[in-house]
């Protein structure tokens, strides 16, 4: 089994907890001393940095949220002088003011190590060719995995997203073995490769896919289409980027880089800390971030956190595949609906993972429509057969979701493809 930093990745839990405790005390002190908003939040709880002795005091600390970062735009959450900041990344700002992520030189080196661990866990080594098809620039996806790939000693192809013809050319000519991109773009690449008849000549063995939620069914479909193992990776721009946690070849959850990030799961309503094995909202504390030492940052991602042993030998805690989000989940007719639930039903029903969810409001009543592309075999089916398939999928969705959804079959490749994050949901309601 290959590791990038075995002494950390396989550290006994008792030693890890002691390391986390020492680093938590330090992180709280740095945040308290450098960030006025965090001092304010601590004051509201009647706490000072001396009240934190270790990990067992974590639940006493206040939460920080994306709104804190937006309200403090641009420099208000920065804990170090601007002279120590060497790089910046940013979210798209589609739901409000941009959130900025700052990095010191040490932050960037840590990020590279975290991504190098992910690549080694995927079986990567100096003989591999890593094609990085995440976006570069302000987006964090490409930057982190590119740095991690270099640390491992791989040949790194900084492709960025888009220009699918060039992506395929490089895969063929340079013998790409590891593909890094969003799962929706991996599915799109598989379609393009199949259409070109180029799948048989590739050396691809594994994919590291993240930046958007995807289902186990979609993983199976990508693996079948590309003939690879598909692994999950997780991160947030404001926390670091990809590499906060990563999946190994066992595909049994994403290992958290616990020496840098302290993970917990809380009830998204009561905010009470939940025990291992419980489903809830993931909360992360940055133990070593210098520029942005977030304490108890609410990710809004829903998952399960476990400490079960992994056959790969890593002792790091693991988070499950993300099940949705606590803030942008769809509420339709009073029911919580996650796109991943719908995707699972479609794939289990034999459909391709190309779909759109349309939510509308007619009068005072919500409506839910799922448009899904027909597979090649359905083109030869009768209208009656297609209607029957739509009805069967609608019934399966009703059983899973608890509400009715209209299913509409559309022609293959008629739903617009994305070379970055897929646009899965169109909400036309004026809420």
Short mmCIF file of N, CA and C in Angstrom, two decimals, residues 23-123:
data_model
loop_
_atom_site.label_atom_id
_atom_site.label_comp_id
_atom_site.label_asym_id
_atom_site.label_seq_id
_atom_site.Cartn_x
_atom_site.Cartn_y
_atom_site.Cartn_z
N UNK A 23 -2.95 21.47 18.30
CA UNK A 23 -3.14 22.37 17.17
C UNK A 23 -4.44 23.17 17.28
N UNK A 24 -5.46 22.61 17.92
CA UNK A 24 -6.70 23.37 18.12
C UNK A 24 -6.45 24.55 19.04
N UNK A 25 -5.72 24.34 20.13
CA UNK A 25 -5.40 25.44 21.04
C UNK A 25 -4.67 26.54 20.30
N UNK A 26 -3.72 26.15 19.48
CA UNK A 26 -2.95 27.13 18.70
C UNK A 26 -3.84 27.86 17.70
N UNK A 27 -4.72 27.10 16.99
CA UNK A 27 -5.58 27.70 15.97
C UNK A 27 -6.56 28.70 16.58
N UNK A 28 -7.13 28.34 17.72
CA UNK A 28 -8.07 29.25 18.40
C UNK A 28 -7.34 30.52 18.82
N UNK A 29 -6.14 30.38 19.34
CA UNK A 29 -5.37 31.55 19.73
C UNK A 29 -5.07 32.47 18.56
N UNK A 30 -4.71 31.87 17.41
CA UNK A 30 -4.39 32.69 16.23
C UNK A 30 -5.64 33.37 15.67
N UNK A 31 -6.76 32.63 15.66
CA UNK A 31 -8.01 33.22 15.17
C UNK A 31 -8.49 34.33 16.10
N UNK A 32 -8.37 34.10 17.39
CA UNK A 32 -8.81 35.10 18.37
C UNK A 32 -7.96 36.36 18.28
N UNK A 33 -6.67 36.16 18.08
CA UNK A 33 -5.79 37.32 18.03
C UNK A 33 -5.84 38.07 16.71
N UNK A 34 -6.21 37.38 15.61
CA UNK A 34 -6.12 38.02 14.31
C UNK A 34 -7.42 38.36 13.62
N UNK A 35 -8.55 37.82 14.12
CA UNK A 35 -9.83 37.99 13.42
C UNK A 35 -10.87 38.60 14.36
N UNK A 36 -11.25 39.84 14.10
CA UNK A 36 -12.18 40.54 14.99
C UNK A 36 -13.53 39.82 15.08
N UNK A 37 -14.01 39.28 13.97
CA UNK A 37 -15.30 38.59 13.97
C UNK A 37 -15.27 37.38 14.89
N UNK A 38 -14.17 36.63 14.89
CA UNK A 38 -14.08 35.47 15.77
C UNK A 38 -14.02 35.89 17.23
N UNK A 39 -13.32 36.97 17.52
CA UNK A 39 -13.31 37.47 18.90
C UNK A 39 -14.72 37.84 19.34
N UNK A 40 -15.48 38.44 18.43
CA UNK A 40 -16.85 38.81 18.74
C UNK A 40 -17.70 37.57 19.03
N UNK A 41 -17.56 36.54 18.21
CA UNK A 41 -18.33 35.31 18.41
C UNK A 41 -17.95 34.63 19.72
N UNK A 42 -16.66 34.62 20.04
CA UNK A 42 -16.22 34.04 21.32
C UNK A 42 -16.77 34.85 22.49
N UNK A 43 -16.78 36.18 22.35
CA UNK A 43 -17.32 37.02 23.40
C UNK A 43 -18.79 36.76 23.67
N UNK A 44 -19.55 36.49 22.64
CA UNK A 44 -20.98 36.20 22.80
C UNK A 44 -21.20 34.93 23.61
N UNK A 45 -20.22 34.05 23.61
CA UNK A 45 -20.31 32.82 24.39
C UNK A 45 -19.57 32.93 25.73
N UNK A 46 -19.00 34.11 25.98
CA UNK A 46 -18.27 34.30 27.22
C UNK A 46 -16.98 33.52 27.28
N UNK A 47 -16.35 33.31 26.13
CA UNK A 47 -15.15 32.49 26.07
C UNK A 47 -13.94 33.31 25.66
N UNK A 48 -12.78 32.91 26.15
CA UNK A 48 -11.51 33.43 25.70
C UNK A 48 -10.66 32.27 25.23
N UNK A 49 -9.54 32.53 24.57
CA UNK A 49 -8.71 31.43 24.06
C UNK A 49 -8.20 30.51 25.17
N UNK A 50 -8.04 31.02 26.38
CA UNK A 50 -7.56 30.19 27.48
C UNK A 50 -8.56 29.14 27.94
N UNK A 51 -9.81 29.26 27.50
CA UNK A 51 -10.84 28.28 27.88
C UNK A 51 -10.77 27.01 27.06
N UNK A 52 -9.96 27.00 26.02
CA UNK A 52 -9.87 25.82 25.14
C UNK A 52 -8.59 25.06 25.47
N UNK A 53 -8.76 23.83 25.96
CA UNK A 53 -7.63 22.99 26.35
C UNK A 53 -7.35 21.87 25.35
N UNK A 54 -8.31 21.59 24.49
CA UNK A 54 -8.11 20.50 23.52
C UNK A 54 -9.40 20.15 22.80
N UNK A 55 -9.37 19.03 22.10
CA UNK A 55 -10.49 18.60 21.26
C UNK A 55 -11.79 18.45 22.04
N UNK A 56 -11.70 18.06 23.29
CA UNK A 56 -12.92 17.86 24.08
C UNK A 56 -13.67 19.16 24.34
N UNK A 57 -13.04 20.30 24.11
CA UNK A 57 -13.70 21.60 24.29
C UNK A 57 -14.30 22.12 22.98
N UNK A 58 -14.19 21.34 21.91
CA UNK A 58 -14.62 21.82 20.60
C UNK A 58 -16.08 22.25 20.60
N UNK A 59 -16.94 21.47 21.23
CA UNK A 59 -18.38 21.75 21.18
C UNK A 59 -18.75 23.04 21.90
N UNK A 60 -17.84 23.63 22.67
CA UNK A 60 -18.11 24.88 23.36
C UNK A 60 -17.90 26.09 22.44
N UNK A 61 -17.17 25.87 21.37
CA UNK A 61 -16.76 26.98 20.51
C UNK A 61 -17.88 27.40 19.56
N UNK A 62 -17.87 28.67 19.13
CA UNK A 62 -18.90 29.15 18.20
C UNK A 62 -18.67 28.63 16.79
N UNK A 63 -19.74 28.59 16.01
CA UNK A 63 -19.65 28.22 14.60
C UNK A 63 -19.28 29.46 13.79
N UNK A 64 -18.59 29.24 12.68
CA UNK A 64 -18.43 30.28 11.67
C UNK A 64 -19.10 29.79 10.39
N UNK A 65 -19.55 30.74 9.58
CA UNK A 65 -20.32 30.40 8.39
C UNK A 65 -19.84 31.23 7.20
N UNK A 66 -20.31 30.82 6.02
CA UNK A 66 -19.93 31.54 4.81
C UNK A 66 -20.37 33.00 4.89
N UNK A 67 -21.48 33.26 5.57
CA UNK A 67 -21.95 34.64 5.69
C UNK A 67 -20.93 35.51 6.43
N UNK A 68 -20.19 34.92 7.39
CA UNK A 68 -19.15 35.67 8.08
C UNK A 68 -18.07 36.12 7.10
N UNK A 69 -17.73 35.22 6.18
CA UNK A 69 -16.71 35.54 5.20
C UNK A 69 -17.20 36.62 4.24
N UNK A 70 -18.46 36.52 3.82
CA UNK A 70 -19.01 37.52 2.90
C UNK A 70 -19.13 38.88 3.58
N UNK A 71 -19.59 38.87 4.84
CA UNK A 71 -19.76 40.15 5.55
C UNK A 71 -18.42 40.84 5.79
N UNK A 72 -17.36 40.04 5.88
CA UNK A 72 -16.03 40.60 6.17
C UNK A 72 -15.24 40.88 4.90
N UNK A 73 -15.86 40.76 3.75
CA UNK A 73 -15.20 40.95 2.45
C UNK A 73 -14.52 42.32 2.37
N UNK A 74 -13.28 42.43 1.89
CA UNK A 74 -12.48 41.31 1.40
C UNK A 74 -11.50 40.72 2.42
N UNK A 75 -11.01 41.54 3.37
CA UNK A 75 -9.91 41.09 4.21
C UNK A 75 -10.28 40.81 5.66
N UNK A 76 -11.55 40.93 6.01
CA UNK A 76 -11.93 40.91 7.42
C UNK A 76 -11.69 39.61 8.16
N UNK A 77 -11.63 38.47 7.46
CA UNK A 77 -11.39 37.19 8.13
C UNK A 77 -9.92 36.77 8.05
N UNK A 78 -9.10 37.59 7.47
CA UNK A 78 -7.68 37.27 7.32
C UNK A 78 -6.97 37.40 8.66
N UNK A 79 -6.22 36.36 9.04
CA UNK A 79 -5.59 36.32 10.36
C UNK A 79 -4.11 36.68 10.33
N UNK A 80 -3.57 36.96 9.15
CA UNK A 80 -2.15 37.30 9.04
C UNK A 80 -2.02 38.62 8.27
N UNK A 81 -0.90 39.31 8.40
CA UNK A 81 -0.70 40.53 7.62
C UNK A 81 -0.73 40.22 6.12
N UNK A 82 -1.20 41.15 5.33
CA UNK A 82 -1.30 40.95 3.89
C UNK A 82 0.05 40.62 3.27
N UNK A 83 1.12 41.08 3.90
CA UNK A 83 2.45 40.80 3.39
C UNK A 83 2.82 39.34 3.41
N UNK A 84 2.09 38.53 4.19
CA UNK A 84 2.39 37.09 4.25
C UNK A 84 1.53 36.29 3.27
N UNK A 85 0.54 36.93 2.65
CA UNK A 85 -0.36 36.24 1.72
C UNK A 85 0.27 36.21 0.34
N UNK A 86 0.32 35.01 -0.27
CA UNK A 86 0.98 34.88 -1.57
C UNK A 86 0.02 34.45 -2.68
N UNK A 87 -1.21 34.03 -2.32
CA UNK A 87 -2.12 33.56 -3.37
C UNK A 87 -3.56 33.71 -2.90
N UNK A 88 -4.45 33.81 -3.88
CA UNK A 88 -5.88 33.97 -3.60
C UNK A 88 -6.68 33.10 -4.57
N UNK A 89 -7.77 32.51 -4.05
CA UNK A 89 -8.77 31.85 -4.89
C UNK A 89 -10.13 32.37 -4.47
N UNK A 90 -11.14 32.05 -5.26
CA UNK A 90 -12.45 32.63 -5.00
C UNK A 90 -13.54 31.72 -5.52
N UNK A 91 -14.71 31.78 -4.85
CA UNK A 91 -15.89 31.12 -5.37
C UNK A 91 -16.50 31.99 -6.45
N UNK A 92 -17.50 31.44 -7.14
CA UNK A 92 -18.10 32.15 -8.27
C UNK A 92 -18.91 33.36 -7.86
N UNK A 93 -19.46 33.35 -6.65
CA UNK A 93 -20.29 34.46 -6.21
C UNK A 93 -21.70 34.44 -6.79
N UNK A 94 -22.14 33.26 -7.28
CA UNK A 94 -23.46 33.19 -7.91
C UNK A 94 -24.60 33.33 -6.90
N UNK A 95 -24.34 33.09 -5.62
CA UNK A 95 -25.39 33.22 -4.62
C UNK A 95 -25.17 34.43 -3.72
N UNK A 96 -24.33 35.33 -4.13
CA UNK A 96 -24.07 36.50 -3.31
C UNK A 96 -22.68 37.03 -3.57
N UNK A 97 -22.15 37.80 -2.64
CA UNK A 97 -20.81 38.37 -2.77
C UNK A 97 -19.78 37.25 -2.82
N UNK A 98 -18.75 37.43 -3.64
CA UNK A 98 -17.69 36.43 -3.73
C UNK A 98 -17.08 36.15 -2.35
N UNK A 99 -16.73 34.89 -2.12
CA UNK A 99 -15.95 34.57 -0.93
C UNK A 99 -14.51 34.33 -1.38
N UNK A 100 -13.58 34.90 -0.65
CA UNK A 100 -12.18 34.85 -1.02
C UNK A 100 -11.42 33.89 -0.10
N UNK A 101 -10.52 33.12 -0.69
CA UNK A 101 -9.66 32.22 0.08
C UNK A 101 -8.22 32.68 -0.10
N UNK A 102 -7.56 32.97 1.03
CA UNK A 102 -6.17 33.45 1.01
C UNK A 102 -5.23 32.34 1.48
N UNK A 103 -4.01 32.38 0.98
CA UNK A 103 -3.03 31.35 1.31
C UNK A 103 -1.67 31.99 1.59
N UNK A 104 -1.03 31.51 2.65
CA UNK A 104 0.38 31.80 2.84
C UNK A 104 1.19 30.74 2.09
N UNK A 105 2.48 30.90 2.03
CA UNK A 105 3.32 29.89 1.38
C UNK A 105 3.17 28.54 2.08
N UNK A 106 3.10 28.57 3.40
CA UNK A 106 2.95 27.32 4.15
C UNK A 106 1.58 26.69 3.88
N UNK A 107 0.55 27.50 3.74
CA UNK A 107 -0.78 26.97 3.40
C UNK A 107 -0.75 26.22 2.08
N UNK A 108 -0.08 26.79 1.09
CA UNK A 108 0.00 26.16 -0.23
C UNK A 108 0.77 24.84 -0.17
N UNK A 109 1.82 24.79 0.64
CA UNK A 109 2.60 23.57 0.77
C UNK A 109 1.77 22.48 1.43
N UNK A 110 1.01 22.85 2.44
CA UNK A 110 0.12 21.89 3.11
C UNK A 110 -0.92 21.37 2.13
N UNK A 111 -1.50 22.25 1.35
CA UNK A 111 -2.51 21.88 0.36
C UNK A 111 -1.94 20.86 -0.63
N UNK A 112 -0.72 21.11 -1.09
CA UNK A 112 -0.07 20.18 -2.01
C UNK A 112 0.10 18.81 -1.37
N UNK A 113 0.49 18.77 -0.09
CA UNK A 113 0.63 17.50 0.60
C UNK A 113 -0.70 16.76 0.70
N UNK A 114 -1.77 17.49 1.02
CA UNK A 114 -3.09 16.87 1.14
C UNK A 114 -3.51 16.24 -0.19
N UNK A 115 -3.28 16.93 -1.29
CA UNK A 115 -3.64 16.40 -2.61
C UNK A 115 -2.70 15.28 -3.02
N UNK A 116 -1.45 15.35 -2.60
CA UNK A 116 -0.51 14.26 -2.89
C UNK A 116 -0.96 12.99 -2.18
N UNK A 117 -1.47 13.11 -0.98
CA UNK A 117 -2.01 11.93 -0.28
C UNK A 117 -3.14 11.31 -1.09
N UNK A 118 -4.01 12.15 -1.66
CA UNK A 118 -5.13 11.65 -2.45
C UNK A 118 -4.64 10.90 -3.69
N UNK A 119 -3.62 11.42 -4.34
CA UNK A 119 -3.11 10.78 -5.55
C UNK A 119 -2.42 9.46 -5.22
N UNK A 120 -1.67 9.43 -4.11
CA UNK A 120 -1.05 8.17 -3.69
C UNK A 120 -2.11 7.16 -3.29
N UNK A 121 -3.17 7.61 -2.65
CA UNK A 121 -4.26 6.70 -2.25
C UNK A 121 -4.97 6.12 -3.46
N UNK A 122 -4.90 6.84 -4.60
CA UNK A 122 -5.49 6.36 -5.85
C UNK A 122 -4.53 5.45 -6.61
N UNK A 123 -3.39 5.15 -6.02
CA UNK A 123 -2.40 4.29 -6.66
C UNK A 123 -1.40 5.04 -7.52
#
